[in-house]
Structures are given as structure tokens and as C-alpha cells.
Coordinates of C-alpha atoms and ligand atoms in Angstrom, one line a residue:
M52 CA 76.8 58.8 55.8
R53 CA 79.4 56.9 57.1
R54 CA 79.0 52.6 56.9
V55 CA 80.8 50.2 58.8
G56 CA 80.9 46.1 57.7
L57 CA 78.2 44.6 57.0
G58 CA 75.5 46.1 58.1
N59 CA 73.4 48.9 57.1
Y60 CA 73.6 50.8 59.9
P61 CA 75.3 54.2 60.7
L62 CA 78.1 54.7 62.5
G63 CA 77.3 54.0 66.6
V64 CA 73.5 53.4 65.8
A65 CA 73.4 49.8 66.5
T66 CA 73.8 46.6 69.1
V67 CA 75.5 43.9 67.8
L68 CA 75.7 40.5 69.5
S69 CA 76.8 37.2 68.5
G70 CA 77.9 34.0 70.4
I71 CA 80.4 31.2 70.0
Q72 CA 80.1 27.8 71.3
P73 CA 83.1 26.5 73.4
T74 CA 83.0 23.5 71.5
A75 CA 86.7 23.1 70.6
A76 CA 89.6 25.2 69.2
P77 CA 87.9 27.7 66.3
H78 CA 88.5 27.1 62.6
L79 CA 89.0 29.4 60.0
G80 CA 85.6 29.4 58.8
N81 CA 84.6 30.6 62.5
Y82 CA 87.4 33.4 61.7
L83 CA 86.3 34.1 58.8
G84 CA 82.6 34.0 58.6
A85 CA 82.2 35.6 62.4
L86 CA 85.2 36.7 64.0
R87 CA 86.8 39.1 61.7
W88 CA 83.7 40.9 61.4
W89 CA 83.4 40.9 65.0
V90 CA 86.3 42.7 65.4
E91 CA 85.3 45.2 63.0
F92 CA 81.9 45.6 64.5
Q93 CA 83.4 46.6 68.2
D94 CA 84.6 50.0 66.8
A95 CA 81.6 51.0 64.6
H96 CA 78.9 50.0 67.6
D97 CA 77.8 48.8 71.2
A98 CA 78.9 45.2 70.8
Y99 CA 78.3 42.4 73.3
Y100 CA 80.1 38.8 72.4
C101 CA 79.6 35.5 74.5
V102 CA 81.1 32.4 74.8
V103 CA 77.7 30.5 74.6
D104 CA 78.8 27.9 77.5
L105 CA 75.1 26.5 77.6
H106 CA 74.7 25.7 74.4
A107 CA 77.9 23.7 74.3
L108 CA 76.1 21.0 76.8
T109 CA 73.9 20.2 74.5
V110 CA 75.9 17.4 72.8
A111 CA 78.0 14.6 74.6
G112 CA 81.0 16.6 76.3
D113 CA 83.5 16.0 79.3
P114 CA 83.2 18.5 82.3
A115 CA 86.8 19.4 82.3
E116 CA 87.0 19.6 78.7
L117 CA 84.2 22.3 78.6
T118 CA 85.4 24.5 81.6
R119 CA 89.4 24.3 79.5
A120 CA 87.4 25.3 75.9
T121 CA 85.7 27.9 77.6
T122 CA 88.9 29.6 78.5
T123 CA 91.0 28.5 75.6
M124 CA 87.8 29.9 74.1
A125 CA 87.4 33.9 75.1
T126 CA 91.6 33.7 75.1
L127 CA 91.6 33.0 71.4
L128 CA 88.7 35.8 71.1
L129 CA 90.8 38.6 72.7
A130 CA 93.8 37.3 70.7
A131 CA 91.9 37.7 67.6
G132 CA 91.3 41.6 68.4
L133 CA 88.3 41.6 70.8
D134 CA 89.5 44.5 73.0
P135 CA 87.3 44.8 76.5
G136 CA 87.8 48.6 75.8
R137 CA 85.5 48.2 72.6
C138 CA 83.4 45.6 73.6
T139 CA 82.1 43.4 76.1
L140 CA 82.9 39.8 76.2
F141 CA 81.2 37.4 78.7
V142 CA 80.1 34.2 79.5
Q143 CA 76.8 33.4 78.5
S144 CA 76.2 31.0 82.0
H145 CA 77.9 33.9 84.0
V146 CA 74.4 35.9 82.8
P147 CA 72.1 33.6 84.8
E148 CA 69.0 36.3 82.7
H149 CA 70.1 34.5 79.1
A150 CA 68.2 30.7 80.6
E151 CA 65.4 32.6 82.3
L152 CA 64.6 34.1 79.0
A153 CA 65.5 31.0 77.4
W154 CA 62.3 29.3 79.3
L155 CA 60.0 32.9 78.3
L156 CA 60.7 31.9 74.8
E157 CA 60.4 28.3 74.4
C158 CA 56.6 29.2 75.7
T159 CA 56.5 31.2 72.8
A160 CA 58.0 29.1 70.0
S161 CA 56.3 26.3 68.9
M162 CA 57.4 22.2 68.6
G163 CA 57.1 22.3 64.7
E164 CA 58.9 25.5 64.2
L165 CA 61.7 24.2 65.9
A166 CA 61.5 20.6 64.5
R167 CA 62.2 22.4 61.2
M168 CA 65.5 23.6 62.3
T169 CA 68.0 22.2 60.1
Q170 CA 70.8 22.3 62.4
F171 CA 68.9 20.1 65.2
K172 CA 68.2 17.8 61.7
D173 CA 71.6 17.0 60.7
K174 CA 73.1 16.8 64.6
A175 CA 70.2 14.6 65.9
A176 CA 70.5 12.4 62.7
R177 CA 74.4 11.6 63.5
G178 CA 73.0 10.3 67.0
G179 CA 69.5 9.0 66.2
E180 CA 66.9 11.3 66.7
G181 CA 65.1 9.5 70.0
S182 CA 68.3 10.0 71.8
A183 CA 68.8 13.6 70.7
R184 CA 68.9 16.2 74.2
V185 CA 66.5 18.2 74.8
G186 CA 68.7 21.0 75.0
L187 CA 69.7 20.4 71.4
F188 CA 66.3 20.9 70.2
A189 CA 65.4 23.7 72.3
Y190 CA 68.8 25.4 71.3
P191 CA 67.6 28.3 69.0
V192 CA 65.7 29.7 71.5
L193 CA 67.9 30.3 73.8
M194 CA 70.0 31.3 70.6
A195 CA 67.0 33.9 70.9
A196 CA 67.3 34.7 74.1
D197 CA 70.9 35.4 73.7
I198 CA 70.4 38.2 71.0
L199 CA 66.9 39.6 72.5
L200 CA 68.5 40.7 75.9
Y201 CA 70.6 43.1 74.5
D202 CA 68.4 44.3 71.9
A203 CA 70.5 43.8 69.5
N204 CA 70.1 45.2 65.4
L205 CA 72.7 42.7 64.0
V206 CA 73.8 39.8 64.6
P207 CA 77.2 38.9 62.5
V208 CA 77.2 35.0 61.8
G209 CA 77.9 32.3 59.8
D210 CA 75.9 31.6 56.8
D211 CA 74.9 28.7 58.5
Q212 CA 72.8 30.6 61.2
R213 CA 70.2 32.1 58.8
Q214 CA 67.8 30.2 59.6
H215 CA 68.0 30.7 63.4
L216 CA 68.2 34.3 62.8
E217 CA 64.8 34.0 61.3
L218 CA 63.2 32.0 64.0
T219 CA 64.6 34.4 66.7
R220 CA 62.9 37.3 64.7
V221 CA 59.4 35.7 64.0
L222 CA 59.5 35.2 67.6
A223 CA 60.5 38.5 68.6
Q224 CA 57.7 39.6 66.4
R225 CA 55.1 36.9 68.1
W226 CA 56.0 37.8 71.6
N227 CA 55.6 42.2 70.4
T228 CA 52.2 40.9 68.8
R229 CA 51.2 38.9 72.2
Y230 CA 52.0 40.8 75.0
G231 CA 53.1 44.4 73.6
Q232 CA 56.3 46.0 72.5
T233 CA 59.1 44.3 74.2
F234 CA 61.8 43.4 71.8
T235 CA 64.0 44.5 69.3
V236 CA 63.9 42.4 66.2
P237 CA 67.3 41.7 64.7
E238 CA 69.0 41.7 61.9
A239 CA 70.9 38.7 60.6
A240 CA 74.7 40.4 59.3
I241 CA 76.2 37.5 57.3
A242 CA 79.0 38.0 54.8
P243 CA 78.0 38.3 51.3
P244 CA 78.8 35.3 49.3
G245 CA 82.3 34.8 47.8
K246 CA 83.5 36.6 51.0
G247 CA 84.1 33.6 53.9
A248 CA 80.2 33.4 55.2
R249 CA 80.6 29.3 54.7
I250 CA 83.9 27.7 54.6
M251 CA 84.1 24.3 53.5
D252 CA 86.3 21.4 55.4
L253 CA 89.0 20.7 52.7
Q254 CA 88.6 16.8 52.9
D255 CA 84.9 17.1 52.2
P256 CA 84.2 20.5 49.8
R257 CA 80.4 19.6 49.8
R258 CA 80.2 20.2 54.1
K259 CA 81.3 23.2 55.7
M260 CA 84.0 23.4 57.7
S261 CA 82.9 22.5 61.8
K262 CA 84.8 22.3 65.0
T263 CA 82.6 18.7 65.9
A264 CA 81.2 17.4 62.6
G265 CA 84.5 18.3 60.4
S266 CA 87.3 15.9 59.9
P267 CA 90.0 16.7 61.7
A268 CA 92.5 17.4 58.7
G269 CA 89.8 19.4 56.7
T270 CA 89.7 21.7 59.4
V271 CA 92.1 24.2 59.9
F272 CA 92.4 25.0 63.5
L273 CA 93.6 29.0 64.8
L274 CA 96.0 26.9 66.8
D275 CA 97.8 25.2 64.1
D276 CA 101.2 25.2 63.2
P277 CA 102.9 26.3 60.0
K278 CA 104.0 22.8 59.2
T279 CA 100.3 21.4 60.0
V280 CA 98.1 24.5 58.4
E281 CA 100.9 23.6 54.8
H282 CA 99.5 20.0 55.5
K283 CA 96.4 20.4 55.4
L284 CA 96.1 22.6 52.3
K285 CA 98.4 20.6 50.1
R286 CA 96.0 18.0 51.0
A287 CA 92.8 19.7 50.1
V288 CA 90.6 17.9 47.8
T289 CA 90.5 19.8 44.6
D290 CA 89.4 17.4 40.9
T291 CA 90.9 16.4 38.1
D292 CA 90.7 19.3 35.9
P293 CA 93.6 19.2 34.0
P294 CA 95.6 22.5 34.8
G295 CA 95.6 25.6 32.3
P296 CA 93.4 28.4 32.1
G297 CA 89.9 28.3 33.2
A298 CA 90.9 24.9 35.8
V299 CA 90.9 27.3 38.4
R300 CA 87.6 29.4 38.3
W301 CA 85.3 30.0 41.5
D302 CA 82.1 28.0 41.1
P303 CA 81.1 26.4 44.1
E304 CA 78.5 24.4 42.6
H305 CA 80.5 22.2 40.2
K306 CA 84.0 22.5 41.4
P307 CA 83.6 22.8 45.3
G308 CA 87.2 22.2 46.5
V309 CA 88.8 24.6 44.3
S310 CA 86.3 27.5 45.0
N311 CA 86.9 27.1 48.9
L312 CA 90.2 27.5 48.3
V313 CA 89.8 30.6 45.8
E314 CA 87.3 31.7 48.5
L315 CA 89.8 31.5 51.2
L316 CA 92.9 33.1 50.1
A317 CA 90.3 35.9 48.7
A318 CA 88.5 36.6 51.9
L319 CA 92.4 36.6 53.8
T320 CA 93.5 39.2 51.2
G321 CA 90.7 41.1 50.8
R322 CA 90.3 40.3 47.2
Q323 CA 87.2 39.3 44.8
P324 CA 87.3 35.5 44.3
E325 CA 87.3 36.4 40.3
E326 CA 90.0 38.2 40.3
V327 CA 91.7 35.4 42.6
A328 CA 91.1 32.1 40.2
S329 CA 92.0 34.3 36.7
S330 CA 95.8 34.7 38.4
Y331 CA 95.8 31.1 38.7
Q332 CA 96.3 27.9 36.4
S333 CA 97.8 25.0 39.0
Y334 CA 96.2 24.1 42.0
G335 CA 99.7 23.2 43.3
R336 CA 100.2 27.0 43.4
L337 CA 96.7 28.2 44.7
K338 CA 97.4 25.9 47.4
S339 CA 100.6 26.6 48.8
D340 CA 99.4 30.5 48.3
T341 CA 96.7 30.2 49.8
A342 CA 98.5 28.5 53.2
Q343 CA 100.6 31.2 53.5
A344 CA 97.8 33.6 54.0
V345 CA 96.4 31.4 56.0
I346 CA 100.1 31.3 58.0
A347 CA 100.1 35.0 57.7
T348 CA 96.8 35.5 59.5
L349 CA 97.1 33.4 62.1
E350 CA 100.7 34.3 63.2
P351 CA 99.8 37.6 64.8
V352 CA 96.7 35.8 66.7
Q353 CA 98.6 32.6 67.5
K354 CA 101.6 35.4 69.2
R355 CA 99.1 37.2 71.0
Y356 CA 97.5 34.2 72.4
R357 CA 100.6 32.3 73.8
E358 CA 101.2 36.2 76.0
L359 CA 97.5 36.2 77.1
S360 CA 98.0 32.5 77.8
E361 CA 100.8 33.6 80.6
D362 CA 98.7 35.4 82.3
P363 CA 95.0 33.8 82.3
G364 CA 94.5 36.4 85.7
V365 CA 94.0 38.5 83.0
V366 CA 91.0 36.7 80.8
R367 CA 89.0 36.2 84.1
S368 CA 89.1 39.7 84.9
V369 CA 87.8 40.2 81.0
L370 CA 85.5 38.3 81.7
A371 CA 84.3 39.5 85.3
T372 CA 83.9 43.2 84.1
G373 CA 82.3 41.5 80.9
A374 CA 79.6 39.6 83.1
E375 CA 78.5 42.6 84.9
R376 CA 78.0 45.2 82.2
A377 CA 76.0 42.5 80.3
R378 CA 74.3 41.6 83.3
E379 CA 73.0 45.4 83.5
V380 CA 71.4 45.2 80.4
A381 CA 70.1 41.6 80.4
S382 CA 68.1 42.4 84.0
R383 CA 66.8 45.3 82.8
T384 CA 65.7 43.4 79.0
L385 CA 64.2 40.2 81.3
A386 CA 62.5 42.3 84.0
R387 CA 60.4 44.1 80.9
A388 CA 60.0 40.6 79.4
R389 CA 58.5 39.2 83.1
Q390 CA 56.5 42.4 83.5
A391 CA 54.7 41.9 79.5
I392 CA 54.1 38.3 80.2
G393 CA 52.1 38.8 83.8
L394 CA 54.7 37.6 86.0
L395 CA 54.2 38.9 89.4
P396 CA 56.6 41.3 90.6
R397 CA 59.3 40.3 93.3
Q398 CA 59.0 42.3 96.4
G399 CA 62.3 43.7 97.8
Ligands
ATP283 P1 79.9 23.2 66.0 O1 80.5 22.1 65.5 O2 80.5 22.7 67.7 O3 78.6 23.2 65.8 P2 80.5 25.4 64.7 O4 82.1 25.0 64.2 O5 79.8 25.2 63.4 O6 80.6 24.6 65.9 P3 80.2 28.0 66.2 O7 80.5 28.0 67.5 O8 78.4 27.0 66.0 O9 80.9 26.7 65.3 O10 79.6 29.1 65.0 C1 80.4 30.0 65.9 C2 80.1 30.9 64.2 O11 81.1 30.5 63.3 C3 79.1 31.4 64.1 O12 78.7 32.3 63.5 C4 78.8 30.5 63.2 O13 77.6 31.0 61.8 C5 80.6 30.7 62.3 N1 81.0 29.7 61.2 C6 80.7 28.2 61.5 N2 81.4 27.6 61.0 C7 81.2 28.7 60.1 C8 81.5 27.9 58.6 N3 82.1 27.2 57.9 N4 82.3 29.3 57.9 C9 81.6 30.6 57.7 N5 80.9 30.7 58.6 C10 81.0 29.3 60.2
LTN284 N1 73.9 29.3 67.7 C1 75.1 30.0 66.9 C2 76.0 30.1 68.0 C3 74.6 31.0 68.6 C4 74.9 32.5 68.5 C5 74.0 33.0 69.9 C6 75.0 33.3 67.2 C7 74.8 31.3 70.4 N2 74.2 32.1 70.7 C8 73.7 34.5 69.5 C9 74.8 34.7 67.4 C10 74.4 35.1 68.4 C11 75.9 28.6 66.2 O1 75.8 27.3 66.5 N3 77.2 29.2 65.8

């Protein structure tokens, strides 16, 4: 049986859903941990991808910037290889069923289980837990709604989303036990170690590369020009081990900076990290080769992005069709959920 990508599902059998926040332009971590798998999965399965603008409201941001970033993100997703003929691409808030199912699921989740979410703890700690938005606390439940509305079997995400996926599974199972079979219980599709599931910040390799929490110099954005990419990689933090055999190795625990560069180069060229590491003795050459591999990957994406940006009507129409297709599926699932939980059907 032919199997594709990360999942254990035969071709064409699974439904895939994933989302990305329009908090800023996406970076290499988003690309290697999630987006390139989205592109791969659209050929193998029935795929739904959304720009999760409601999730972006969980942290402070400027309204005009959110509008702009939502369009930029959708354009970049198309530029990175999503094809509206092979997947459904939409904006989360265009499908109001997401917010409605999130409420029903909030009445299924407990305060205790949400308080354990490490992403909430990290993000809340930055601004003080007392002033963190209620939406930030409830965020994983909205994510569960995103997934369950489409009966998704597979959810391609980076390693940081493992805990949220586990919560989604728990909520789906609890609901099904309490109210009868309603939702498909999904599985996370996370890249194996060394394949880009958790790309680290180039300036602080103990923290993941992030749109909002990373350092600008340590985050390579998909729209960075070649000079910026070279500069960021040249300045990447490594360590003080002298050059020579064994200095370059894939050992994320003891050599996080060097291992991150090795993993980047391996993921970009489809090689194993150990094999990449063994072909280098100096950090300088590893950095310059990694920079070239990044530039080669980004160049076609940027070119396509510039072309698509010339006619914003194309992206708007892709999103309109996507929302319509998504709503058809989402409204059926929501109707099932409303009935299961006992809400009086609307007449007419
Ligand atoms: P923010 O900083 O706004 O929280 P983010 O950079 O973590 O954003 P998201 O929009 O939350 O990005 O995530 C989109 C996808 O990219 C998710 O599947 C997430 O797991 C993945 N992802 C995010 N950061 C990384 C990373 N450093 N390495 C690999 N995958 C990542
Ligand atoms: N929580 C995710 C973004 C996200 C998502 C989703 C991912 C929102 N809804 C549904 C997969 C499926 C994040 O922060 N990276």
C-alpha cells in the first residue's frame, strides 16, 4: 500500500486540516515544520487549510495590521505551493461555525486542563497571567473546533502543537462518550526528529523560532532577501568548540546552535542530519551552505509571491471559494453537534 508523507493513511483516504496564525509573516520554522507538509498532503488527501485570524486576536495587535497580515499569509501559502484546485484554503473567521463549535467545546473542557497548556503558560507569563486574555486561555479549544469541524484524521503541525492535539483528542473522545458518536478523533502528523519539527531561534537556540516571541535577527522570514538570509545565518549562535572532526555534529542537547543549522540544512536538502554533520569540519562552511540552501528554497516562493501580489483579486477569490466549500462541511458537522448536545433545532 502506498503511503505518503507523515501519516499512516493510504492515499486519498484521510482528511487533513491545519491552520496558521496571521500574527506576522511566516518563517523557516513554519515552513519546515508545517507548510511544506501541507503542500505534500494536498495531493494525497482531502485537505483543508486555514489562516486562523481569530487565534491571532488572543494577543495584542493592530487591527489594520491583522487585515494586512491575513492577506499576506494567504498569498504566501499559495506562493509556497498550496493549490486551490487541490485543497481548500480559507480564512477561519469567514466560517462562523468555528466560533460556535468552540463555545460548545468550551462547555466540554475544564479549567484545569486548559491551565496545563504550556503555550498558555509561556505566553501568559510574558505579560502577566492576570492580564492574559480569556481568548488566550481558551485558544486550544478554538483549535479543537477548527479540527473537529472537518472530521480531520491528520493534522500536520510542528512539535510545539503536540499538547494541543492531545487535548483535541481528549475533548473529542469525551464528547463522543457523553453525547454519542459525533466527532472523528484526529492524529497529529509531526515531522520525525531532525526533519524540521522544531526549528530553533538562530540567536537563542534553546527557544523555538517564533513569529511573535523570537528575536528578529534569529528568525528567517520567508520574505527575507538573500543578503538578510546570509547575514542572519552568518551571525547564528554556535559554540566555542575548535574546528576539526566531530566539531560539527547533530546533538541538540549539548550543541543546540550547531545542531539547529545541521537540521536546517538536512531538512532543506532531504538528507539525514547525521550525514550532513559528518561532511563538515568548520562552522563557517556549514553556515554559508545552509544560507545558500535557504536562499534556493525561498527564491521561487518569493517570485511567486510577487506575481500573486500584483493581482490581489485572485487571492480574494480563492478565499471566497474556499470559505464556501469549508462552510458546507462545517455546517453539517455543527448541526450534528448541536443535535447531540440537545440544542433545540431552528425552524425554517
Ligand atoms: P506565534 O509566534 O505567533 O505564536 P508561531 O511562529 O509559533 O507563531 P503559528 O502560526 O503558531 O507560528 O504556527 C503555524 C505552524 O508552524 C504550526 O504547525 C506550528 O507548530 C509550526 N511551527 C511554529 N514554529 C515552529 C518552529 N520553530 N519549528 C517548526 N514548526 C513550527
Ligand atoms: N495553534 C496553532 C495554530 C492553529 C492550528 C489550528 C493548527 C490554530 N488552529 C488547527 C492546526 C490545526 C499554533 O499556534 N501553531
